[in-house]
């Protein structure tokens, strides 16, 4: 059953901050959630915080490119793409009053922030933290949605690199945080229904030692064990699978985000089993 909006719900000041590595599917996620919200009659606005963005299916209501663009910075200051992007985001922080003024026009609306794909902005620099603090200053309930490409599960070392980045962002931003495994619709259906796939969703850290220690030199085993210990001690990261071809999968992810920011508290959040039925014969 797909969760539907109730018209008497308080829309309030709610927003998603959509982050993740380049190519993880942030723009596709934003487009999918925007389309789903339209279908359930929820009013939402897209906010573009990527100064290098080009095309949008849904025109952003607030767009950082009205303030600064990566192309202009690279041309005028002779910066490369990475340095130019950091400059753009620092410029935004130094002119945060621009964002504050834009937010004043949509203070009672649900906002979805499409953010840049440079992972350092969430794990190293305090830029996104400053943006979160600005949103909280205006009484927005903020949820961070961290996306990771499901293709990473084909390479365990890449997957756990994504896990560590997700954990770093969670610690850095200190806000409700939902991790989403994207592009699940591109995975083999049998894999999706397997118990091995569940180990990635629940982040079974033993996958790292089982796989990598068989392929890497013994000298790296102590490092892998330290990483496993770190993940286990924090015990913060798990993933929700997102299949953009399945409305129930989309509804389930959105319901978890809504729950984390207390949107529509009278809506019942379903368990994953309510959205996906698994045939035991597929194991």
mmCIF file of C-alpha atoms in Angstrom:
data_model
loop_
_atom_site.group_PDB
_atom_site.id
_atom_site.type_symbol
_atom_site.label_atom_id
_atom_site.label_comp_id
_atom_site.label_asym_id
_atom_site.label_seq_id
_atom_site.Cartn_x
_atom_site.Cartn_y
_atom_site.Cartn_z
ATOM 1 C CA UNK A 1 0.000 0.000 0.000
ATOM 2 C CA UNK A 2 1.345 3.446 -0.922
ATOM 3 C CA UNK A 3 1.157 6.125 1.730
ATOM 4 C CA UNK A 4 -1.070 9.018 0.655
ATOM 5 C CA UNK A 5 -1.008 12.590 1.926
ATOM 6 C CA UNK A 6 -3.750 13.899 4.161
ATOM 7 C CA UNK A 7 -4.819 17.422 3.310
ATOM 8 C CA UNK A 8 -4.959 18.561 6.917
ATOM 9 C CA UNK A 9 -1.303 17.686 7.578
ATOM 10 C CA UNK A 10 0.849 20.589 8.681
ATOM 11 C CA UNK A 11 3.325 21.250 5.893
ATOM 12 C CA UNK A 12 5.586 23.420 8.058
ATOM 13 C CA UNK A 13 9.263 24.041 7.552
ATOM 14 C CA UNK A 14 10.646 20.728 6.380
ATOM 15 C CA UNK A 15 13.497 19.954 4.016
ATOM 16 C CA UNK A 16 15.701 17.193 2.654
ATOM 17 C CA UNK A 17 19.388 17.796 2.014
ATOM 18 C CA UNK A 18 20.284 15.324 -0.756
ATOM 19 C CA UNK A 19 23.995 14.506 -0.786
ATOM 20 C CA UNK A 20 26.339 11.768 -2.007
ATOM 21 C CA UNK A 21 29.285 11.113 -4.320
ATOM 22 C CA UNK A 22 29.232 12.234 -7.938
ATOM 23 C CA UNK A 23 27.180 9.821 -10.028
ATOM 24 C CA UNK A 24 25.220 8.439 -7.094
ATOM 25 C CA UNK A 25 21.906 9.599 -8.574
ATOM 26 C CA UNK A 26 21.121 12.790 -6.633
ATOM 27 C CA UNK A 27 19.372 14.601 -9.474
ATOM 28 C CA UNK A 28 17.453 11.446 -10.401
ATOM 29 C CA UNK A 29 16.419 11.015 -6.771
ATOM 30 C CA UNK A 30 15.214 14.625 -6.572
ATOM 31 C CA UNK A 31 13.274 14.245 -9.815
ATOM 32 C CA UNK A 32 11.724 10.985 -8.606
ATOM 33 C CA UNK A 33 10.676 12.396 -5.239
ATOM 34 C CA UNK A 34 9.310 15.564 -6.868
ATOM 35 C CA UNK A 35 7.223 13.485 -9.276
ATOM 36 C CA UNK A 36 5.979 11.215 -6.496
ATOM 37 C CA UNK A 37 5.029 14.197 -4.335
ATOM 38 C CA UNK A 38 3.044 15.647 -7.200
ATOM 39 C CA UNK A 39 1.165 12.371 -7.559
ATOM 40 C CA UNK A 40 0.192 12.429 -3.855
ATOM 41 C CA UNK A 41 -0.731 16.136 -3.990
ATOM 42 C CA UNK A 42 2.134 17.339 -1.806
ATOM 43 C CA UNK A 43 3.485 20.820 -2.519
ATOM 44 C CA UNK A 44 7.281 20.744 -2.710
ATOM 45 C CA UNK A 45 9.995 23.012 -4.077
ATOM 46 C CA UNK A 46 13.358 22.078 -5.566
ATOM 47 C CA UNK A 47 16.423 24.030 -4.382
ATOM 48 C CA UNK A 48 19.563 23.705 -6.490
ATOM 49 C CA UNK A 49 22.803 24.137 -4.545
ATOM 50 C CA UNK A 50 25.033 22.794 -7.332
ATOM 51 C CA UNK A 51 26.688 25.689 -9.212
ATOM 52 C CA UNK A 52 27.742 23.242 -11.953
ATOM 53 C CA UNK A 53 24.252 21.864 -12.639
ATOM 54 C CA UNK A 54 22.911 22.088 -16.176
ATOM 55 C CA UNK A 55 19.503 20.545 -16.792
ATOM 56 C CA UNK A 56 16.506 19.971 -14.533
ATOM 57 C CA UNK A 57 13.213 18.274 -15.293
ATOM 58 C CA UNK A 58 11.705 20.403 -12.511
ATOM 59 C CA UNK A 59 12.838 24.019 -12.619
ATOM 60 C CA UNK A 60 14.465 24.956 -9.281
ATOM 61 C CA UNK A 61 12.548 27.428 -7.171
ATOM 62 C CA UNK A 62 15.794 28.579 -5.560
ATOM 63 C CA UNK A 63 18.958 28.281 -7.656
ATOM 64 C CA UNK A 64 22.531 29.008 -6.544
ATOM 65 C CA UNK A 65 23.346 29.756 -10.200
ATOM 66 C CA UNK A 66 21.456 33.028 -9.738
ATOM 67 C CA UNK A 67 24.225 33.938 -7.289
ATOM 68 C CA UNK A 68 27.293 32.239 -8.777
ATOM 69 C CA UNK A 69 28.171 29.568 -11.360
ATOM 70 C CA UNK A 70 31.107 27.212 -11.647
ATOM 71 C CA UNK A 71 31.722 28.211 -15.268
ATOM 72 C CA UNK A 72 32.151 31.866 -14.305
ATOM 73 C CA UNK A 73 34.564 31.026 -11.504
ATOM 74 C CA UNK A 74 36.671 28.762 -13.726
ATOM 75 C CA UNK A 75 36.787 31.390 -16.458
ATOM 76 C CA UNK A 76 37.467 34.442 -14.303
ATOM 77 C CA UNK A 77 39.749 32.938 -11.655
ATOM 78 C CA UNK A 78 41.294 30.158 -13.745
ATOM 79 C CA UNK A 79 40.316 27.509 -11.191
ATOM 80 C CA UNK A 80 39.861 23.828 -11.928
ATOM 81 C CA UNK A 81 36.478 22.123 -11.392
ATOM 82 C CA UNK A 82 37.156 20.949 -7.835
ATOM 83 C CA UNK A 83 38.717 24.171 -6.579
ATOM 84 C CA UNK A 84 36.078 26.193 -8.395
ATOM 85 C CA UNK A 85 33.255 24.254 -6.749
ATOM 86 C CA UNK A 86 34.700 24.798 -3.278
ATOM 87 C CA UNK A 87 35.079 28.504 -4.086
ATOM 88 C CA UNK A 88 31.423 28.686 -5.165
ATOM 89 C CA UNK A 89 30.196 27.065 -1.976
ATOM 90 C CA UNK A 90 32.408 29.268 0.194
ATOM 91 C CA UNK A 91 31.054 32.267 -1.721
ATOM 92 C CA UNK A 92 27.543 31.107 -0.826
ATOM 93 C CA UNK A 93 28.471 30.907 2.869
ATOM 94 C CA UNK A 94 30.022 34.385 2.739
ATOM 95 C CA UNK A 95 26.799 35.647 1.143
ATOM 96 C CA UNK A 96 24.430 33.491 3.149
ATOM 97 C CA UNK A 97 22.013 36.413 3.417
ATOM 98 C CA UNK A 98 21.102 35.647 -0.232
ATOM 99 C CA UNK A 99 19.895 32.179 0.755
ATOM 100 C CA UNK A 100 18.133 33.559 3.825
ATOM 101 C CA UNK A 101 16.219 36.046 1.673
ATOM 102 C CA UNK A 102 15.240 33.313 -0.771
ATOM 103 C CA UNK A 103 14.039 31.077 2.047
ATOM 104 C CA UNK A 104 11.765 33.826 3.330
ATOM 105 C CA UNK A 105 9.611 33.350 0.257
ATOM 106 C CA UNK A 106 9.023 29.653 1.001
ATOM 107 C CA UNK A 107 9.030 29.506 4.766
ATOM 108 C CA UNK A 108 5.960 27.270 4.964
ATOM 109 C CA UNK A 109 6.922 24.846 2.202
ATOM 110 C CA UNK A 110 8.639 21.476 1.912
ATOM 111 C CA UNK A 111 12.047 21.928 0.242
ATOM 112 C CA UNK A 112 14.325 19.408 -1.467
ATOM 113 C CA UNK A 113 17.949 20.547 -1.758
ATOM 114 C CA UNK A 114 19.915 19.050 -4.663
ATOM 115 C CA UNK A 115 23.538 19.379 -3.506
ATOM 116 C CA UNK A 116 26.927 19.102 -5.264
ATOM 117 C CA UNK A 117 28.633 15.739 -5.601
ATOM 118 C CA UNK A 118 31.987 16.732 -4.112
ATOM 119 C CA UNK A 119 32.178 14.544 -1.037
ATOM 120 C CA UNK A 120 34.667 16.821 0.742
ATOM 121 C CA UNK A 121 31.871 19.351 1.229
ATOM 122 C CA UNK A 122 30.192 16.943 3.672
ATOM 123 C CA UNK A 123 33.177 15.243 5.263
ATOM 124 C CA UNK A 124 36.029 17.793 5.402
ATOM 125 C CA UNK A 125 34.821 21.362 4.979
ATOM 126 C CA UNK A 126 32.263 22.995 7.325
ATOM 127 C CA UNK A 127 30.318 24.360 4.337
ATOM 128 C CA UNK A 128 27.273 22.079 4.463
ATOM 129 C CA UNK A 129 27.256 22.332 8.254
ATOM 130 C CA UNK A 130 26.904 26.110 7.887
ATOM 131 C CA UNK A 131 24.007 25.645 5.467
ATOM 132 C CA UNK A 132 22.321 23.260 7.914
ATOM 133 C CA UNK A 133 22.740 25.805 10.714
ATOM 134 C CA UNK A 134 21.151 28.491 8.513
ATOM 135 C CA UNK A 135 18.166 26.229 7.856
ATOM 136 C CA UNK A 136 17.836 25.416 11.542
ATOM 137 C CA UNK A 137 18.050 29.123 12.364
ATOM 138 C CA UNK A 138 14.872 29.525 10.328
ATOM 139 C CA UNK A 139 13.269 26.603 12.189
ATOM 140 C CA UNK A 140 13.497 24.080 9.364
ATOM 141 C CA UNK A 141 13.453 20.411 10.309
ATOM 142 C CA UNK A 142 16.304 19.051 8.203
ATOM 143 C CA UNK A 143 17.007 15.481 7.118
ATOM 144 C CA UNK A 144 20.151 14.508 5.255
ATOM 145 C CA UNK A 145 19.585 11.904 2.533
ATOM 146 C CA UNK A 146 22.906 10.305 1.604
ATOM 147 C CA UNK A 147 22.895 8.361 -1.667
ATOM 148 C CA UNK A 148 25.234 5.537 -2.660
ATOM 149 C CA UNK A 149 25.212 3.757 -6.019
ATOM 150 C CA UNK A 150 24.127 0.125 -5.551
ATOM 151 C CA UNK A 151 26.690 -0.900 -8.180
ATOM 152 C CA UNK A 152 29.271 -0.394 -5.423
ATOM 153 C CA UNK A 153 28.239 -3.702 -3.864
ATOM 154 C CA UNK A 154 30.035 -5.425 -6.741
ATOM 155 C CA UNK A 155 33.296 -4.100 -5.283
ATOM 156 C CA UNK A 156 33.364 -4.498 -1.496
ATOM 157 C CA UNK A 157 36.193 -2.017 -0.990
ATOM 158 C CA UNK A 158 34.256 0.697 -2.881
ATOM 159 C CA UNK A 159 31.120 -0.086 -0.923
ATOM 160 C CA UNK A 160 32.840 0.312 2.425
ATOM 161 C CA UNK A 161 34.496 3.497 1.243
ATOM 162 C CA UNK A 162 30.944 4.760 0.704
ATOM 163 C CA UNK A 163 29.945 3.512 4.168
ATOM 164 C CA UNK A 164 32.803 5.468 5.774
ATOM 165 C CA UNK A 165 31.868 8.604 3.827
ATOM 166 C CA UNK A 166 28.262 8.236 4.964
ATOM 167 C CA UNK A 167 29.375 7.855 8.569
ATOM 168 C CA UNK A 168 31.660 10.879 8.276
ATOM 169 C CA UNK A 169 28.787 12.992 6.912
ATOM 170 C CA UNK A 170 26.506 11.816 9.717
ATOM 171 C CA UNK A 171 29.053 12.871 12.334
ATOM 172 C CA UNK A 172 29.842 16.152 10.587
ATOM 173 C CA UNK A 173 26.267 17.358 10.007
ATOM 174 C CA UNK A 174 24.634 16.071 13.219
ATOM 175 C CA UNK A 175 21.095 15.933 11.824
ATOM 176 C CA UNK A 176 18.626 13.099 11.117
ATOM 177 C CA UNK A 177 20.199 11.003 8.394
ATOM 178 C CA UNK A 178 18.798 8.480 5.910
ATOM 179 C CA UNK A 179 21.165 6.429 3.748
ATOM 180 C CA UNK A 180 19.764 5.237 0.432
ATOM 181 C CA UNK A 181 21.159 2.626 -1.957
ATOM 182 C CA UNK A 182 20.211 3.934 -5.395
ATOM 183 C CA UNK A 183 19.807 2.313 -8.820
ATOM 184 C CA UNK A 184 18.550 -0.925 -7.285
ATOM 185 C CA UNK A 185 16.390 -1.349 -10.387
ATOM 186 C CA UNK A 186 19.612 -2.017 -12.317
ATOM 187 C CA UNK A 187 20.587 -4.942 -10.093
ATOM 188 C CA UNK A 188 19.783 -8.543 -10.868
ATOM 189 C CA UNK A 189 16.364 -9.375 -9.383
ATOM 190 C CA UNK A 190 17.634 -12.568 -7.808
ATOM 191 C CA UNK A 191 20.405 -10.618 -6.052
ATOM 192 C CA UNK A 192 17.848 -8.121 -4.713
ATOM 193 C CA UNK A 193 15.928 -10.946 -3.046
ATOM 194 C CA UNK A 194 18.955 -12.727 -1.652
ATOM 195 C CA UNK A 195 20.169 -12.727 1.931
ATOM 196 C CA UNK A 196 23.541 -11.454 0.696
ATOM 197 C CA UNK A 197 21.848 -8.240 -0.445
ATOM 198 C CA UNK A 198 20.367 -7.785 3.028
ATOM 199 C CA UNK A 199 23.899 -7.907 4.431
ATOM 200 C CA UNK A 200 24.711 -4.775 2.443
ATOM 201 C CA UNK A 201 21.554 -2.999 3.564
ATOM 202 C CA UNK A 202 22.290 -3.734 7.219
ATOM 203 C CA UNK A 203 26.037 -3.201 6.601
ATOM 204 C CA UNK A 204 27.481 -6.486 7.798
ATOM 205 C CA UNK A 205 31.079 -5.395 8.376
ATOM 206 C CA UNK A 206 32.340 -8.964 8.127
ATOM 207 C CA UNK A 207 31.824 -8.638 4.357
ATOM 208 C CA UNK A 208 34.908 -6.448 4.306
ATOM 209 C CA UNK A 209 37.223 -8.956 5.908
ATOM 210 C CA UNK A 210 35.722 -11.931 4.093
ATOM 211 C CA UNK A 211 36.195 -10.408 0.651
ATOM 212 C CA UNK A 212 39.130 -8.046 0.823
ATOM 213 C CA UNK A 213 41.437 -10.142 2.953
ATOM 214 C CA UNK A 214 41.203 -12.828 0.287
ATOM 215 C CA UNK A 215 42.363 -10.375 -2.392
ATOM 216 C CA UNK A 216 44.771 -8.076 -0.585
ATOM 217 C CA UNK A 217 48.199 -8.610 0.847
ATOM 218 C CA UNK A 218 48.352 -9.749 4.490
ATOM 219 C CA UNK A 219 49.953 -6.421 5.455
ATOM 220 C CA UNK A 220 46.564 -4.732 4.956
ATOM 221 C CA UNK A 221 44.569 -7.105 7.139
ATOM 222 C CA UNK A 222 45.156 -5.065 10.303
ATOM 223 C CA UNK A 223 43.880 -1.950 8.533
ATOM 224 C CA UNK A 224 40.749 -3.785 7.393
ATOM 225 C CA UNK A 225 40.171 -5.047 10.929
ATOM 226 C CA UNK A 226 40.493 -1.478 12.252
ATOM 227 C CA UNK A 227 37.930 -0.258 9.720
ATOM 228 C CA UNK A 228 35.554 -3.065 10.689
ATOM 229 C CA UNK A 229 35.981 -2.178 14.361
ATOM 230 C CA UNK A 230 35.253 1.484 13.632
ATOM 231 C CA UNK A 231 32.062 0.655 11.729
ATOM 232 C CA UNK A 232 30.901 -1.766 14.406
ATOM 233 C CA UNK A 233 31.589 0.629 17.283
ATOM 234 C CA UNK A 234 29.640 3.490 15.721
ATOM 235 C CA UNK A 235 26.914 1.153 14.395
ATOM 236 C CA UNK A 236 25.296 4.094 12.590
ATOM 237 C CA UNK A 237 25.020 3.163 8.931
ATOM 238 C CA UNK A 238 22.387 1.086 7.173
ATOM 239 C CA UNK A 239 20.714 1.583 3.801
ATOM 240 C CA UNK A 240 17.254 1.718 2.307
ATOM 241 C CA UNK A 241 17.025 0.308 -1.230
ATOM 242 C CA UNK A 242 15.490 2.599 -3.839
ATOM 243 C CA UNK A 243 13.987 1.282 -7.060
ATOM 244 C CA UNK A 244 12.750 4.314 -9.005
ATOM 245 C CA UNK A 245 10.544 2.065 -11.170
ATOM 246 C CA UNK A 246 8.582 0.932 -8.087
ATOM 247 C CA UNK A 247 6.184 3.453 -6.513
ATOM 248 C CA UNK A 248 6.078 1.469 -3.284
ATOM 249 C CA UNK A 249 9.873 1.635 -2.966
ATOM 250 C CA UNK A 250 9.756 5.408 -3.514
ATOM 251 C CA UNK A 251 6.928 5.797 -0.994
ATOM 252 C CA UNK A 252 8.806 3.760 1.590
ATOM 253 C CA UNK A 253 11.957 5.906 1.337
ATOM 254 C CA UNK A 254 9.929 9.119 1.518
ATOM 255 C CA UNK A 255 8.017 7.807 4.539
ATOM 256 C CA UNK A 256 11.276 7.203 6.395
ATOM 257 C CA UNK A 257 12.498 10.715 5.573
ATOM 258 C CA UNK A 258 9.160 12.170 6.683
ATOM 259 C CA UNK A 259 9.339 10.256 9.933
ATOM 260 C CA UNK A 260 12.858 11.554 10.661
ATOM 261 C CA UNK A 261 11.721 15.197 10.361
ATOM 262 C CA UNK A 262 8.319 14.607 11.992
ATOM 263 C CA UNK A 263 6.389 15.453 8.856
ATOM 264 C CA UNK A 264 2.794 14.218 9.016
ATOM 265 C CA UNK A 265 3.184 12.584 12.410
ATOM 266 C CA UNK A 266 -0.269 11.037 12.100
ATOM 267 C CA UNK A 267 0.885 8.948 9.121
ATOM 268 C CA UNK A 268 1.848 5.398 9.971
ATOM 269 C CA UNK A 269 5.357 4.450 8.835
ATOM 270 C CA UNK A 270 5.332 1.019 7.238
ATOM 271 C CA UNK A 271 7.957 -1.650 7.644
ATOM 272 C CA UNK A 272 9.923 -2.672 4.554
ATOM 273 C CA UNK A 273 8.128 -6.021 4.490
ATOM 274 C CA UNK A 274 4.882 -4.128 3.892
ATOM 275 C CA UNK A 275 6.300 -2.761 0.659
ATOM 276 C CA UNK A 276 8.232 -5.741 -0.680
ATOM 277 C CA UNK A 277 7.219 -9.364 -0.658
ATOM 278 C CA UNK A 278 9.971 -11.952 -0.943
ATOM 279 C CA UNK A 279 9.358 -15.447 -2.137
ATOM 280 C CA UNK A 280 11.336 -17.979 -0.087
ATOM 281 C CA UNK A 281 11.880 -19.957 -3.269
ATOM 282 C CA UNK A 282 14.133 -17.174 -4.527
ATOM 283 C CA UNK A 283 16.744 -17.810 -1.844
#
